[in-house]
């Protein structure tokens, strides 16, 4: 194990290097900015707010589940609370979390560009996101929604008495924000790469965001049209999903999961990109099998479009269709396993140091592996029939979508925080938060595998006595998790005002974003850099321990 020595900041910076943070200090300057870095921060502020709203909702739900007879909520109130948690967490935090924040901030820097291809569209996407969030907030304030985050028909289209139209409209509008972000990042990667930055010199984070953007652009319109059909049936009684009028409620599940299974990869592919950057830097090794890692990213994105039917093994679809979807679901495990193997091989014989980003990344590796392996269980038809709509499924997708993605989000936050703010944070507190997040997450969700396999159904707040001990352990874990999520607000906020100044490259990393001052100038680089090396050239055994990917 080694320690990365912090690189001291230069005594003086060029007078031409005006930080993007100094480009304007008024609220108007932020709300009208077209700088990709500021827009990334605007997204970060918005999604943080929604993260804690969703977390507060599930905190109340877990408190309710401490007792098998319920203590606080009515049946209706519980339904609306977990629906609020799901809708806000999935659509307004997890989906935009890494692509809209770190993708926006970092992609132009990592490819040597001054901005994204369409800066005004970028700002518009943030406002569209806020409009969608406004509809959803209205639905919450007006009484909430009780359909679950999946909006299953015919419940959502005919019978639910919550604010389904407002909630569906919110997700519908927010989808256009995802599409705009995806189009922008795809175009930026194609058109604005620095001289010498060939496709196979791109950092894996750029490849991950590129693959994610393709999924966002191709899959999101299907979700948008599906939600529009729910609104049309609910308001105008169009016979789309109502079987009494000739509609088909199973059609909704096909359309919904055609988007929502690839949406899992919208959440986790960017996380994979983050982990590749962090592992390579803190193991001081080139990513093992770099080219294969690219094909694995693209493979996951492509195969992910063909596995939606594994959510419908008990929905009445053909048994032959179920067999095909089961096989394809096992297939998507192959590129995922390649990534886990290659990350492990990258760490093998590496000169590893355990700074906070690395601890978060190690947490991702463990949690994602558990989530992936249990995914093989639900891809198997006999087991899936047994555990459908139980806490086993809840635990599985939380290990992937929350344990994996949120761990990677925090790894990214700590890895690029010095670049974004120009300040260093307390390493001791950051390591402590990373460790208790891993422990709190496992305490929360591992018991849910056991009770789910034992038959505890999801979405019930009154349950048999024998499951109480698992629910109590799970709720205690959620309390630890809350502390782990809240701590970074304190020490990162403190670092903004009192943290030591960060140099341009405090981790000794090789990417282009580290070859410009911290925080970066308004237009990223004084001169567009020329790329003359592949990524991840680390040489811990040599006097010059790493080779920057490009130079101005």
XYZ file of C-alpha atoms in Angstrom:
552
model
C 0.000 0.000 0.000
C 1.281 3.458 -0.810
C 0.213 7.002 -0.208
C -0.278 9.515 -3.000
C 1.593 12.681 -2.116
C -0.565 15.768 -2.606
C 0.837 17.982 -5.343
C 1.383 21.497 -4.019
C -0.427 24.296 -5.872
C 1.683 26.650 -7.954
C 2.642 29.874 -6.184
C 0.911 32.037 -8.768
C -1.393 31.280 -11.654
C -1.551 33.004 -14.954
C -3.647 36.192 -14.861
C -5.548 34.853 -17.892
C -6.804 31.879 -15.848
C -10.028 33.324 -14.411
C -11.813 30.566 -12.579
C -15.303 29.686 -13.760
C -16.411 30.346 -10.167
C -15.181 33.938 -10.487
C -16.980 34.548 -13.779
C -19.987 35.982 -11.935
C -21.215 35.947 -8.365
C -24.857 36.974 -8.802
C -27.814 34.623 -8.872
C -28.643 35.822 -12.378
C -25.160 34.918 -13.593
C -25.765 31.345 -12.444
C -29.348 31.065 -13.733
C -28.388 32.319 -17.196
C -25.031 30.605 -17.531
C -24.192 28.431 -20.516
C -20.914 27.205 -18.973
C -21.113 23.409 -18.780
C -19.335 23.423 -15.427
C -21.841 25.745 -13.779
C -24.757 23.814 -15.282
C -23.285 20.631 -13.812
C -23.280 22.316 -10.406
C -26.878 23.528 -10.864
C -27.866 19.921 -11.548
C -25.906 18.777 -8.491
C -27.752 21.189 -6.205
C -31.149 20.146 -7.594
C -30.574 16.400 -7.407
C -29.152 16.694 -3.875
C -32.402 18.313 -2.766
C -34.459 15.514 -4.321
C -32.128 12.859 -2.912
C -32.904 14.000 0.620
C -36.657 14.366 -0.090
C -36.714 10.756 -1.302
C -34.546 9.694 1.630
C -36.855 11.399 4.136
C -39.836 9.535 2.664
C -38.217 6.113 2.946
C -36.937 7.011 6.419
C -40.548 7.437 7.571
C -41.495 4.188 5.826
C -38.710 2.296 7.599
C -39.828 3.772 10.918
C -43.325 2.468 10.190
C -41.926 -1.002 9.471
C -40.338 -1.297 12.919
C -43.652 -2.710 14.141
C -45.520 -5.562 12.378
C -48.837 -3.764 12.928
C -47.678 -0.318 11.885
C -47.429 2.651 14.204
C -47.760 5.827 12.193
C -49.431 5.474 8.828
C -52.639 4.332 7.215
C -52.552 1.870 4.327
C -53.122 4.748 1.930
C -50.455 6.922 3.566
C -47.870 4.131 3.358
C -48.644 3.551 -0.326
C -48.143 7.225 -1.082
C -44.922 7.414 0.928
C -43.070 4.586 -0.835
C -44.403 5.814 -4.184
C -42.984 9.274 -3.458
C -39.644 7.676 -2.555
C -39.522 5.625 -5.755
C -40.609 8.323 -8.202
C -38.324 11.031 -6.808
C -35.320 8.776 -6.240
C -35.425 7.098 -9.657
C -36.469 9.891 -11.990
C -35.072 12.951 -10.231
C -31.896 11.612 -8.622
C -30.593 8.312 -9.978
C -31.219 8.873 -13.709
C -29.624 12.356 -13.918
C -27.159 11.835 -11.036
C -23.850 11.159 -12.788
C -24.572 12.025 -16.475
C -26.084 15.444 -15.794
C -23.654 16.493 -13.047
C -20.221 14.932 -13.578
C -20.944 14.247 -17.257
C -21.710 17.894 -17.826
C -18.792 19.129 -15.782
C -16.135 16.690 -16.950
C -16.735 15.497 -20.519
C -15.507 18.709 -22.240
C -12.529 18.843 -19.868
C -11.646 15.192 -20.425
C -11.728 15.432 -24.225
C -9.987 18.821 -24.381
C -12.974 20.967 -25.424
C -13.957 24.432 -24.256
C -17.644 23.593 -23.740
C -20.355 21.183 -24.860
C -21.631 21.263 -28.439
C -24.922 23.013 -27.582
C -24.454 25.214 -24.485
C -27.915 26.817 -24.660
C -29.615 23.431 -25.049
C -27.630 22.358 -22.008
C -29.082 25.165 -19.897
C -32.557 24.488 -21.324
C -32.296 20.849 -20.245
C -31.803 21.982 -16.635
C -34.891 24.193 -16.780
C -36.899 21.340 -18.329
C -35.752 19.131 -15.468
C -36.977 21.754 -12.980
C -40.361 22.016 -14.722
C -40.768 18.239 -14.514
C -39.750 18.358 -10.864
C -42.318 21.128 -10.328
C -45.141 18.879 -11.602
C -43.966 16.108 -9.288
C -43.715 18.447 -6.299
C -47.262 19.599 -7.011
C -48.401 15.951 -7.014
C -46.711 15.467 -3.631
C -48.073 18.628 -2.039
C -51.567 17.997 -3.416
C -51.787 14.647 -1.654
C -49.336 12.312 -3.363
C -49.622 9.288 -5.630
C -50.306 5.676 -4.646
C -49.409 3.707 -7.778
C -45.815 2.802 -6.979
C -43.010 4.207 -9.148
C -43.946 1.753 -11.937
C -47.409 3.309 -12.627
C -48.834 -0.153 -13.432
C -52.129 -0.175 -15.335
C -55.086 -0.496 -15.017
C -54.563 0.720 -11.445
C -52.873 3.969 -12.514
C -55.125 4.612 -15.508
C -58.515 3.758 -13.953
C -58.577 3.175 -10.217
C -55.870 5.129 -8.342
C -57.255 8.222 -6.603
C -53.961 10.099 -6.187
C -52.473 12.788 -8.414
C -51.409 10.381 -11.147
C -51.676 12.893 -13.991
C -49.384 15.442 -12.314
C -46.816 12.807 -11.330
C -46.815 11.198 -14.786
C -46.558 14.633 -16.400
C -43.534 15.388 -14.200
C -41.699 12.258 -15.302
C -42.798 12.854 -18.925
C -41.320 16.372 -18.951
C -38.132 15.331 -17.140
C -37.587 12.744 -19.878
C -36.989 15.522 -22.401
C -34.224 16.839 -20.160
C -32.546 13.412 -20.349
C -32.865 13.352 -24.133
C -31.389 16.854 -24.479
C -28.468 15.951 -22.217
C -27.866 12.732 -24.163
C -27.897 14.471 -27.549
C -25.508 17.130 -26.253
C -22.987 14.691 -24.810
C -23.044 12.419 -27.873
C -22.463 15.369 -30.207
C -19.761 16.805 -27.956
C -17.863 13.510 -27.923
C -18.094 13.182 -31.707
C -17.277 16.741 -32.696
C -15.140 18.450 -30.056
C -12.335 16.055 -29.177
C -8.884 17.649 -28.960
C -6.284 16.904 -31.657
C -4.863 13.448 -31.086
C -7.814 12.315 -28.918
C -8.820 9.245 -30.930
C -11.685 7.014 -29.906
C -9.332 4.532 -28.251
C -7.584 7.261 -26.297
C -10.795 8.358 -24.593
C -10.953 7.826 -20.827
C -13.397 5.071 -19.884
C -15.603 7.607 -18.093
C -16.183 9.307 -21.467
C -17.027 5.964 -23.061
C -19.421 5.189 -20.213
C -21.233 8.520 -20.587
C -21.325 8.051 -24.379
C -22.958 4.602 -24.038
C -25.367 5.977 -21.438
C -26.322 8.871 -23.694
C -27.192 6.450 -26.502
C -29.547 4.600 -24.147
C -31.075 7.872 -22.938
C -31.773 9.092 -26.464
C -33.148 5.784 -27.776
C -35.152 4.529 -24.792
C -36.570 7.633 -23.102
C -39.096 8.485 -25.870
C -40.779 5.109 -25.270
C -41.321 5.957 -21.613
C -42.584 9.426 -22.522
C -45.199 8.053 -24.927
C -46.258 5.379 -22.411
C -46.889 7.951 -19.687
C -48.718 10.134 -22.188
C -51.028 7.204 -22.943
C -51.790 6.815 -19.220
C -52.701 10.486 -19.010
C -54.846 10.178 -22.154
C -56.702 7.152 -20.800
C -57.204 8.766 -17.415
C -58.395 12.142 -18.734
C -60.102 11.226 -21.999
C -60.965 7.541 -21.417
C -59.107 6.410 -24.527
C -59.177 2.580 -24.578
C -55.437 1.874 -24.480
C -54.871 -0.238 -21.381
C -58.469 -0.864 -20.214
C -59.455 -4.464 -21.136
C -63.179 -3.597 -20.915
C -62.660 -1.207 -23.839
C -60.400 -3.500 -25.845
C -57.149 -2.277 -24.317
C -54.338 -4.390 -22.881
C -52.835 -3.699 -19.414
C -49.892 -6.013 -20.211
C -48.980 -3.706 -23.107
C -48.113 -1.080 -20.499
C -45.640 -3.427 -18.819
C -43.939 -4.165 -22.145
C -43.585 -0.454 -22.931
C -42.609 0.547 -19.407
C -39.911 -2.081 -18.992
C -38.574 -1.516 -22.529
C -37.387 1.808 -21.099
C -37.004 0.982 -17.432
C -34.661 -1.962 -17.748
C -32.203 0.016 -19.938
C -32.737 2.807 -17.387
C -30.884 0.614 -14.895
C -27.891 0.971 -17.198
C -28.460 4.738 -17.461
C -27.802 4.660 -13.728
C -24.991 2.127 -13.525
C -22.938 2.610 -16.727
C -21.708 6.079 -15.660
C -20.883 4.556 -12.270
C -18.706 1.994 -14.048
C -16.878 4.823 -15.807
C -16.177 6.543 -12.487
C -14.821 3.349 -10.936
C -12.422 2.780 -13.835
C -10.966 6.273 -13.351
C -10.615 5.894 -9.584
C -9.158 2.363 -9.606
C -6.582 3.257 -12.213
C -5.468 6.393 -10.365
C -5.250 4.921 -6.868
C -3.763 1.600 -7.988
C -1.299 3.502 -10.216
C -1.948 1.073 -13.056
C -3.360 1.214 -16.568
C -6.882 -0.252 -16.642
C -6.529 -3.942 -17.416
C -8.078 -4.792 -20.790
C -8.891 -1.193 -21.733
C -10.323 -2.093 -25.154
C -12.359 -4.982 -23.765
C -13.758 -2.594 -21.128
C -15.082 -0.395 -23.958
C -16.752 -3.325 -25.701
C -18.205 -4.447 -22.363
C -19.748 -0.994 -21.826
C -21.296 -1.031 -25.297
C -22.364 -4.662 -24.871
C -24.229 -3.897 -21.665
C -25.931 -0.912 -23.320
C -27.015 -2.944 -26.368
C -28.084 -6.194 -24.647
C -29.935 -4.113 -22.058
C -32.532 -3.268 -24.732
C -33.505 -6.951 -25.119
C -34.118 -8.133 -21.560
C -37.223 -6.192 -20.490
C -39.394 -9.327 -20.464
C -37.609 -10.791 -17.439
C -39.684 -8.388 -15.331
C -42.816 -10.129 -16.631
C -42.326 -13.840 -15.950
C -45.542 -13.873 -13.875
C -47.473 -11.382 -16.030
C -48.900 -13.982 -18.383
C -46.489 -13.670 -21.299
C -45.701 -16.735 -23.417
C -43.484 -19.319 -21.731
C -41.290 -19.321 -24.836
C -40.875 -15.560 -24.547
C -39.924 -16.032 -20.895
C -37.252 -18.568 -21.898
C -35.753 -16.146 -24.422
C -35.766 -13.247 -21.967
C -34.233 -15.459 -19.292
C -31.395 -16.436 -21.647
C -30.775 -12.809 -22.662
C -30.758 -11.749 -19.007
C -27.992 -14.262 -18.340
C -26.175 -12.883 -21.407
C -26.010 -9.356 -19.975
C -24.095 -10.814 -17.035
C -21.168 -11.626 -19.355
C -19.973 -8.047 -20.076
C -20.760 -7.113 -16.461
C -18.521 -9.959 -15.272
C -15.794 -8.824 -17.682
C -15.795 -5.425 -15.995
C -15.592 -6.862 -12.489
C -12.769 -9.190 -13.570
C -10.845 -6.370 -15.263
C -11.199 -4.036 -12.277
C -9.883 -6.806 -10.034
C -6.993 -7.430 -12.434
C -6.260 -3.685 -12.445
C -5.890 -3.787 -8.672
C -3.727 -6.928 -8.762
C -0.150 -5.987 -7.938
C -1.098 -2.336 -8.044
C 0.501 0.299 -5.849
C -2.771 0.869 -4.031
C -3.551 3.765 -1.696
C -6.800 4.053 0.214
C -7.886 7.651 -0.082
C -11.629 8.302 0.293
C -12.510 7.963 -3.438
C -10.803 4.553 -3.485
C -12.739 3.360 -0.418
C -16.012 4.408 -2.050
C -14.932 2.618 -5.240
C -14.067 -0.557 -3.329
C -17.525 -0.337 -1.755
C -19.020 -0.115 -5.235
C -17.159 -3.235 -6.325
C -18.505 -5.280 -3.418
C -22.081 -4.013 -3.615
C -22.304 -4.203 -7.408
C -20.978 -7.762 -7.353
C -23.630 -8.841 -4.835
C -26.324 -7.052 -6.867
C -25.096 -8.661 -10.081
C -24.941 -12.173 -8.674
C -28.449 -11.923 -7.216
C -29.534 -10.671 -10.641
C -28.741 -14.166 -11.918
C -31.277 -15.519 -9.418
C -34.090 -13.295 -10.713
C -33.096 -14.073 -14.314
C -33.867 -17.722 -13.570
C -37.583 -18.345 -14.148
C -38.235 -20.809 -11.276
C -36.534 -18.587 -8.684
C -38.042 -15.405 -10.081
C -41.549 -16.862 -9.817
C -40.820 -17.606 -6.157
C -39.396 -14.172 -5.255
C -41.467 -11.890 -7.520
C -42.818 -8.879 -5.606
C -40.902 -9.815 -2.461
C -38.168 -8.000 -0.566
C -35.610 -10.160 -2.404
C -36.230 -8.062 -5.516
C -36.131 -4.863 -3.462
C -32.722 -5.820 -2.057
C -31.401 -6.875 -5.485
C -32.197 -3.665 -7.303
C -31.081 -1.491 -4.384
C -27.670 -3.193 -4.440
C -27.351 -2.246 -8.131
C -29.129 1.093 -8.374
C -28.317 2.561 -4.953
C -25.398 0.584 -3.533
C -23.593 0.682 -6.860
C -24.612 4.013 -8.330
C -24.629 6.061 -5.116
C -21.256 4.652 -4.008
C -19.833 5.611 -7.401
C -21.482 9.039 -7.168
C -19.711 9.667 -3.865
C -16.457 8.270 -5.274
C -16.748 10.764 -8.139
C -17.662 13.579 -5.773
C -14.562 13.018 -3.638
C -12.259 12.297 -6.589
C -13.131 15.452 -8.555
C -14.060 17.733 -5.622
C -10.580 19.379 -5.603
C -10.916 19.997 -9.351
C -14.463 21.372 -9.087
C -13.933 23.648 -6.079
C -10.163 24.121 -5.873
C -10.317 23.008 -2.225
C -9.227 19.915 -0.276
C -11.489 18.206 2.253
C -10.833 16.312 5.494
C -9.521 12.941 4.363
C -10.175 11.322 7.766
C -13.855 12.298 7.831
C -14.276 11.284 4.196
C -12.808 7.822 4.843
C -15.035 7.430 7.897
C -18.144 8.359 5.883
C -17.202 5.902 3.123
C -16.758 3.034 5.585
C -20.016 3.612 7.480
C -21.878 3.965 4.167
C -20.733 0.474 3.181
C -21.627 -0.954 6.607
C -24.953 0.886 6.790
C -25.960 -0.219 3.309
C -25.285 -3.881 3.989
C -27.073 -3.715 7.350
C -30.083 -2.219 5.594
C -30.404 -4.496 2.603
C -28.809 -7.890 3.348
C -31.662 -8.819 5.749
C -34.111 -8.029 2.950
C -32.715 -10.914 0.861
C -33.496 -13.289 3.723
C -37.006 -12.084 4.419
C -37.797 -11.796 0.721
C -36.771 -15.381 0.093
C -38.853 -16.275 3.158
C -41.923 -14.768 1.523
C -42.149 -11.203 2.843
C -43.974 -9.248 0.089
C -42.950 -5.713 -0.804
C -45.327 -2.731 -0.472
C -46.950 -4.007 2.775
C -46.610 -2.194 6.104
C -48.532 -4.823 8.084
C -46.677 -8.127 8.095
C -46.239 -11.413 10.036
C -44.396 -11.229 13.352
C -41.524 -13.487 12.239
C -40.202 -10.817 9.873
C -39.968 -8.079 12.513
C -36.353 -8.751 13.504
C -35.218 -8.337 9.894
C -37.189 -5.113 9.519
C -35.738 -3.711 12.754
C -32.162 -4.528 11.642
C -32.916 -3.001 8.245
C -34.276 0.178 9.816
C -31.213 0.486 12.076
C -29.026 0.160 9.003
C -31.024 2.901 7.317
C -30.237 5.177 10.253
C -26.488 4.533 9.797
C -26.909 5.114 6.076
C -28.580 8.457 6.752
C -25.563 9.525 8.824
C -23.197 8.392 6.052
C -25.105 10.393 3.436
C -25.311 13.497 5.628
C -21.680 13.665 6.801
C -20.272 14.743 3.398
C -22.591 17.748 3.441
C -20.773 18.888 6.594
C -17.109 18.319 5.766
C -17.414 19.199 2.073
C -19.350 22.342 2.997
C -16.632 23.166 5.533
C -13.930 22.672 2.914
C -15.588 25.222 0.636
C -14.821 27.969 3.152
C -11.889 26.675 5.183
C -10.319 23.874 3.108
C -6.718 24.039 1.937
C -6.194 25.114 -1.637
C -5.902 22.237 -4.101
C -3.289 22.158 -6.815
C -4.167 21.358 -10.437
C -3.522 17.646 -9.947
C -3.670 16.588 -6.286
C -3.995 12.863 -7.093
C -1.258 12.728 -9.737
C -3.790 11.588 -12.374
C -3.202 11.439 -16.129
C -6.413 12.835 -17.663
C -6.701 16.175 -19.445
C -8.997 17.583 -16.744
C -6.022 17.477 -14.368
C -3.806 19.498 -16.745
C -5.754 22.708 -16.141
C -5.964 24.777 -12.903
C -8.314 23.905 -10.033
C -10.995 25.184 -10.315
C -10.787 25.314 -14.128
C -10.824 28.568 -16.106
C -14.079 29.698 -17.674
C -13.155 28.173 -21.046
C -11.286 25.191 -19.567
C -7.908 25.595 -21.306
C -5.795 28.600 -22.310
C -4.828 26.560 -25.355
C -6.521 23.432 -26.634
C -4.240 20.560 -25.559
C -2.726 18.084 -27.974
C -3.148 14.473 -26.925
C -0.062 12.352 -27.521
C -0.573 9.373 -25.224
C -3.213 6.825 -24.263
C -4.977 7.230 -20.904
C -3.773 5.784 -17.611
C 0.000 5.901 -18.154
C 1.123 5.305 -14.573
C 4.699 4.321 -13.722
C 5.036 4.107 -9.916
C 8.420 2.444 -10.277
C 9.902 5.382 -12.224
C 10.941 8.829 -11.065
C 8.196 10.388 -13.221
C 5.347 8.409 -11.698
C 2.787 9.229 -14.376
C 2.593 10.618 -17.892
C -0.108 13.246 -18.584
C -2.294 12.329 -21.519
C -1.792 15.655 -23.263
C -0.052 18.990 -23.075
C -1.039 22.511 -24.097
